[in-house]
mmCIF file of C-alpha atoms and ligand atoms in Angstrom:
data_model
loop_
_atom_site.group_PDB
_atom_site.id
_atom_site.type_symbol
_atom_site.label_atom_id
_atom_site.label_comp_id
_atom_site.label_asym_id
_atom_site.label_seq_id
_atom_site.Cartn_x
_atom_site.Cartn_y
_atom_site.Cartn_z
ATOM 1 C CA MET A 16 -107.609 101.921 -119.206
ATOM 2 C CA ARG A 17 -108.552 99.479 -121.903
ATOM 3 C CA ILE A 18 -112.253 99.290 -122.786
ATOM 4 C CA PRO A 19 -113.560 95.695 -122.562
ATOM 5 C CA LYS A 20 -113.987 94.101 -125.985
ATOM 6 C CA ALA A 21 -117.698 93.380 -125.403
ATOM 7 C CA ILE A 22 -118.328 97.071 -124.849
ATOM 8 C CA GLN A 23 -116.206 98.151 -127.782
ATOM 9 C CA ASN A 24 -118.037 95.743 -130.099
ATOM 10 C CA LEU A 25 -121.464 97.041 -129.155
ATOM 11 C CA VAL A 26 -120.361 100.671 -129.422
ATOM 12 C CA GLU A 27 -119.142 99.945 -132.947
ATOM 13 C CA SER A 28 -122.443 98.270 -133.869
ATOM 14 C CA PHE A 29 -124.471 101.231 -132.615
ATOM 15 C CA GLU A 30 -122.220 103.645 -134.481
ATOM 16 C CA LYS A 31 -123.208 101.998 -137.756
ATOM 17 C CA LEU A 32 -126.863 102.959 -137.217
ATOM 18 C CA PRO A 33 -128.166 106.036 -139.032
ATOM 19 C CA GLY A 34 -128.145 109.159 -136.913
ATOM 20 C CA VAL A 35 -126.034 107.644 -134.148
ATOM 21 C CA GLY A 36 -122.654 109.239 -133.498
ATOM 22 C CA PRO A 37 -119.812 107.913 -131.307
ATOM 23 C CA LYS A 38 -121.089 109.735 -128.188
ATOM 24 C CA THR A 39 -124.610 108.341 -128.453
ATOM 25 C CA ALA A 40 -123.236 104.885 -129.262
ATOM 26 C CA GLN A 41 -121.254 104.949 -126.031
ATOM 27 C CA ARG A 42 -124.159 106.263 -123.999
ATOM 28 C CA LEU A 43 -126.510 103.540 -125.300
ATOM 29 C CA THR A 44 -123.973 100.821 -124.610
ATOM 30 C CA PHE A 45 -123.299 101.932 -121.036
ATOM 31 C CA TYR A 46 -127.033 102.325 -120.471
ATOM 32 C CA LEU A 47 -127.553 98.702 -121.482
ATOM 33 C CA LEU A 48 -125.035 97.587 -118.862
ATOM 34 C CA HIS A 49 -127.643 98.512 -116.244
ATOM 35 C CA VAL A 50 -130.472 96.617 -117.906
ATOM 36 C CA PRO A 51 -131.371 93.188 -116.395
ATOM 37 C CA GLN A 52 -129.982 90.210 -118.334
ATOM 38 C CA GLY A 53 -133.486 88.901 -119.182
ATOM 39 C CA GLU A 54 -134.375 92.137 -120.906
ATOM 40 C CA LEU A 55 -131.077 92.114 -122.799
ATOM 41 C CA ASP A 56 -131.784 88.567 -123.967
ATOM 42 C CA ARG A 57 -135.174 89.623 -125.307
ATOM 43 C CA PHE A 58 -133.547 92.577 -127.060
ATOM 44 C CA ALA A 59 -130.958 90.280 -128.630
ATOM 45 C CA ASP A 60 -133.710 87.845 -129.682
ATOM 46 C CA SER A 61 -135.645 90.627 -131.403
ATOM 47 C CA VAL A 62 -132.572 91.696 -133.327
ATOM 48 C CA GLN A 63 -131.842 88.109 -134.269
ATOM 49 C CA SER A 64 -135.339 87.321 -135.545
ATOM 50 C CA LEU A 65 -135.769 90.666 -137.311
ATOM 51 C CA LYS A 66 -134.732 89.310 -140.672
ATOM 52 C CA LYS A 67 -135.203 85.617 -140.001
ATOM 53 C CA ASP A 68 -138.915 85.970 -139.278
ATOM 54 C CA THR A 69 -139.829 88.474 -141.970
ATOM 55 C CA ILE A 70 -140.066 88.119 -145.714
ATOM 56 C CA LEU A 71 -140.337 90.414 -148.725
ATOM 57 C CA CYS A 72 -143.616 90.053 -150.585
ATOM 58 C CA SER A 73 -142.763 88.819 -154.068
ATOM 59 C CA GLN A 74 -145.512 90.988 -155.572
ATOM 60 C CA CYS A 75 -145.235 94.356 -153.846
ATOM 61 C CA PHE A 76 -141.932 93.990 -151.917
ATOM 62 C CA MET A 77 -143.505 95.024 -148.648
ATOM 63 C CA ILE A 78 -142.054 93.353 -145.578
ATOM 64 C CA ASP A 79 -144.398 90.940 -143.836
ATOM 65 C CA GLU A 80 -144.545 87.502 -142.261
ATOM 66 C CA SER A 81 -145.977 85.845 -145.346
ATOM 67 C CA ASP A 82 -145.590 85.985 -149.110
ATOM 68 C CA PRO A 83 -147.838 87.306 -150.627
ATOM 69 C CA CYS A 84 -148.212 89.883 -147.883
ATOM 70 C CA SER A 85 -151.476 90.520 -146.060
ATOM 71 C CA ILE A 86 -152.236 93.571 -148.226
ATOM 72 C CA CYS A 87 -151.750 91.736 -151.538
ATOM 73 C CA GLU A 88 -153.817 88.841 -150.158
ATOM 74 C CA ASP A 89 -156.689 91.088 -149.103
ATOM 75 C CA THR A 90 -159.533 90.608 -151.601
ATOM 76 C CA GLN A 91 -161.406 93.569 -150.126
ATOM 77 C CA ARG A 92 -158.796 95.953 -151.502
ATOM 78 C CA GLU A 93 -158.800 97.517 -154.968
ATOM 79 C CA HIS A 94 -156.203 95.581 -156.889
ATOM 80 C CA SER A 95 -156.535 97.986 -159.816
ATOM 81 C CA VAL A 96 -154.743 100.826 -158.028
ATOM 82 C CA ILE A 97 -151.074 100.600 -157.077
ATOM 83 C CA CYS A 98 -149.437 103.163 -154.855
ATOM 84 C CA VAL A 99 -145.666 103.286 -155.460
ATOM 85 C CA VAL A 100 -143.608 104.280 -152.427
ATOM 86 C CA GLU A 101 -139.925 104.445 -151.551
ATOM 87 C CA GLN A 102 -139.909 102.546 -148.263
ATOM 88 C CA PRO A 103 -141.959 100.055 -146.225
ATOM 89 C CA LEU A 104 -142.380 102.813 -143.621
ATOM 90 C CA ASP A 105 -144.274 104.862 -146.196
ATOM 91 C CA VAL A 106 -146.788 102.025 -146.514
ATOM 92 C CA LEU A 107 -147.296 102.090 -142.765
ATOM 93 C CA ALA A 108 -147.768 105.874 -142.844
ATOM 94 C CA ILE A 109 -150.398 105.662 -145.613
ATOM 95 C CA GLU A 110 -152.117 102.680 -143.990
ATOM 96 C CA LYS A 111 -152.459 104.627 -140.761
ATOM 97 C CA GLY A 112 -154.728 107.079 -142.595
ATOM 98 C CA ARG A 113 -157.026 104.195 -143.615
ATOM 99 C CA SER A 114 -158.338 106.083 -146.654
ATOM 100 C CA PHE A 115 -156.291 104.327 -149.322
ATOM 101 C CA ARG A 116 -157.855 101.020 -150.346
ATOM 102 C CA GLY A 117 -155.568 99.998 -153.184
ATOM 103 C CA ILE A 118 -152.359 97.971 -153.057
ATOM 104 C CA TYR A 119 -148.698 98.977 -153.059
ATOM 105 C CA HIS A 120 -145.328 98.645 -154.691
ATOM 106 C CA VAL A 121 -142.292 99.307 -152.494
ATOM 107 C CA LEU A 122 -139.181 100.448 -154.373
ATOM 108 C CA HIS A 123 -136.799 100.121 -151.422
ATOM 109 C CA GLY A 124 -135.035 103.325 -152.297
ATOM 110 C CA ARG A 125 -134.981 106.097 -154.835
ATOM 111 C CA ILE A 126 -132.865 107.064 -157.769
ATOM 112 C CA ASP A 127 -129.957 108.967 -156.269
ATOM 113 C CA PRO A 128 -127.015 109.384 -158.664
ATOM 114 C CA LEU A 129 -124.882 111.160 -156.034
ATOM 115 C CA ASN A 130 -124.979 108.000 -153.946
ATOM 116 C CA ASN A 131 -124.628 105.682 -156.945
ATOM 117 C CA ILE A 132 -128.203 104.437 -156.790
ATOM 118 C CA GLY A 133 -129.527 103.986 -160.288
ATOM 119 C CA PRO A 134 -132.886 102.613 -161.499
ATOM 120 C CA ASP A 135 -131.543 99.056 -161.425
ATOM 121 C CA GLU A 136 -130.685 99.251 -157.731
ATOM 122 C CA ILE A 137 -134.337 99.620 -156.716
ATOM 123 C CA TYR A 138 -137.444 97.579 -157.575
ATOM 124 C CA ILE A 139 -138.570 99.454 -160.687
ATOM 125 C CA ALA A 140 -138.257 96.576 -163.167
ATOM 126 C CA PRO A 141 -140.605 94.329 -161.123
ATOM 127 C CA LEU A 142 -143.160 97.146 -161.141
ATOM 128 C CA ILE A 143 -143.081 97.315 -164.931
ATOM 129 C CA SER A 144 -143.406 93.502 -165.035
ATOM 130 C CA ARG A 145 -146.441 93.716 -162.777
ATOM 131 C CA LEU A 146 -148.040 96.163 -165.208
ATOM 132 C CA LYS A 147 -147.151 94.110 -168.266
ATOM 133 C CA SER A 148 -148.291 90.810 -166.811
ATOM 134 C CA LYS A 149 -151.129 89.239 -168.825
ATOM 135 C CA ASN A 150 -153.599 89.107 -165.967
ATOM 136 C CA SER A 151 -152.811 92.612 -164.753
ATOM 137 C CA LYS A 152 -155.925 94.465 -163.613
ATOM 138 C CA ILE A 153 -154.011 97.625 -162.852
ATOM 139 C CA LYS A 154 -155.725 100.819 -163.992
ATOM 140 C CA GLU A 155 -153.888 103.441 -162.001
ATOM 141 C CA ILE A 156 -150.377 103.961 -160.675
ATOM 142 C CA ILE A 157 -150.046 106.528 -157.934
ATOM 143 C CA LEU A 158 -146.465 107.759 -157.697
ATOM 144 C CA ALA A 159 -146.049 108.449 -154.002
ATOM 145 C CA THR A 160 -142.293 108.892 -153.808
ATOM 146 C CA ASN A 161 -141.153 111.674 -151.495
ATOM 147 C CA PRO A 162 -141.391 115.296 -152.701
ATOM 148 C CA THR A 163 -137.596 115.599 -152.681
ATOM 149 C CA MET A 164 -135.315 116.021 -155.676
ATOM 150 C CA GLU A 165 -134.544 112.292 -155.704
ATOM 151 C CA GLY A 166 -138.189 111.354 -155.175
ATOM 152 C CA GLU A 167 -139.275 113.563 -158.074
ATOM 153 C CA ALA A 168 -136.559 112.146 -160.317
ATOM 154 C CA THR A 169 -137.677 108.635 -159.426
ATOM 155 C CA ALA A 170 -141.333 109.437 -160.151
ATOM 156 C CA MET A 171 -140.369 110.992 -163.466
ATOM 157 C CA TYR A 172 -138.267 107.997 -164.459
ATOM 158 C CA ILE A 173 -141.037 105.520 -163.618
ATOM 159 C CA ALA A 174 -143.650 107.571 -165.482
ATOM 160 C CA LYS A 175 -141.399 107.616 -168.546
ATOM 161 C CA GLN A 176 -140.853 103.866 -168.334
ATOM 162 C CA ILE A 177 -144.588 103.174 -168.118
ATOM 163 C CA LYS A 178 -145.444 105.556 -170.950
ATOM 164 C CA GLY A 179 -142.809 103.870 -173.116
ATOM 165 C CA GLN A 180 -144.596 100.526 -172.749
ATOM 166 C CA ASP A 181 -147.870 101.542 -174.379
ATOM 167 C CA LEU A 182 -149.856 100.353 -171.377
ATOM 168 C CA ARG A 183 -153.304 101.622 -170.630
ATOM 169 C CA VAL A 184 -152.524 102.815 -167.154
ATOM 170 C CA LYS A 185 -153.350 106.173 -165.659
ATOM 171 C CA ILE A 186 -150.329 107.680 -163.901
ATOM 172 C CA THR A 187 -150.870 110.112 -161.060
ATOM 173 C CA ARG A 188 -148.557 111.876 -158.647
ATOM 174 C CA ILE A 189 -149.428 112.726 -155.073
ATOM 175 C CA GLY A 190 -148.164 115.969 -153.782
ATOM 176 C CA ARG A 191 -149.390 119.493 -153.819
ATOM 177 C CA GLY A 192 -150.300 119.515 -150.106
ATOM 178 C CA LEU A 193 -146.952 118.012 -149.153
ATOM 179 C CA PRO A 194 -144.158 120.411 -148.259
ATOM 180 C CA VAL A 195 -141.225 120.195 -150.675
ATOM 181 C CA GLY A 196 -138.335 118.185 -149.276
ATOM 182 C CA ALA A 197 -140.594 116.431 -146.795
ATOM 183 C CA ASP A 198 -140.645 112.754 -146.040
ATOM 184 C CA LEU A 199 -143.947 110.894 -146.442
ATOM 185 C CA GLU A 200 -143.051 108.927 -143.376
ATOM 186 C CA TYR A 201 -143.268 112.037 -141.200
ATOM 187 C CA ALA A 202 -146.336 113.629 -142.773
ATOM 188 C CA ASP A 203 -149.392 113.693 -140.549
ATOM 189 C CA ASP A 204 -152.513 111.711 -141.495
ATOM 190 C CA THR A 205 -154.535 114.687 -142.730
ATOM 191 C CA THR A 206 -151.752 116.036 -144.934
ATOM 192 C CA LEU A 207 -151.123 112.588 -146.336
ATOM 193 C CA GLN A 208 -154.798 111.984 -147.002
ATOM 194 C CA ARG A 209 -155.116 115.348 -148.732
ATOM 195 C CA ALA A 210 -152.031 114.624 -150.825
ATOM 196 C CA MET A 211 -153.567 111.294 -151.844
ATOM 197 C CA GLU A 212 -156.945 112.760 -152.736
ATOM 198 C CA GLY A 213 -155.451 115.776 -154.498
ATOM 199 C CA ARG A 214 -153.292 113.774 -156.869
ATOM 200 C CA ASP A 215 -152.841 114.995 -160.424
ATOM 201 C CA GLU A 216 -152.416 113.117 -163.623
ATOM 202 C CA TYR A 217 -148.740 112.867 -164.409
HETATM 203 ZN ZN1 ZN B 27 -147.540 92.355 -151.128
#
């Protein structure tokens, strides 16, 4: 029997998603065949508007509906403290704890030589520009990359870059409480809060 093209196409799309193998891709596709058309249309709409209706903040590179994003625009926040994270999801994880009142810088990745991701592939240069900008009020950079080998290497690289610029910025690293190899995204609120409070000068 030949599998209908429409099914084959969707299976292939699912297979491209992280963590989804051929079996799961098939199961998801056949599951969707039972879903009412209206619901499928809404699903398709959400996928379609995912990128169309979001924008990267030109200051911190967080994803939002406006540029600057709502965090950068918030005058109640401490614009002198920047928390540097790997992914937008890390911002959401830290925001959930509600204890951090500074602003962010999202790298959109980490230095990972094994996968050919060097410093130029992620948003490190714009971070340095933010620090060097004439009206910069930044006093502290919190390096909140993941406590993995790549995350540590990224933190180290950024710290070196900042120190090489002769900028009067305090550099700190979160950690200690965080289990090695963990992902910030999956850390619970208390652990994350403790890691934030217990940061050391880098
Ligand atoms: Zn922003």
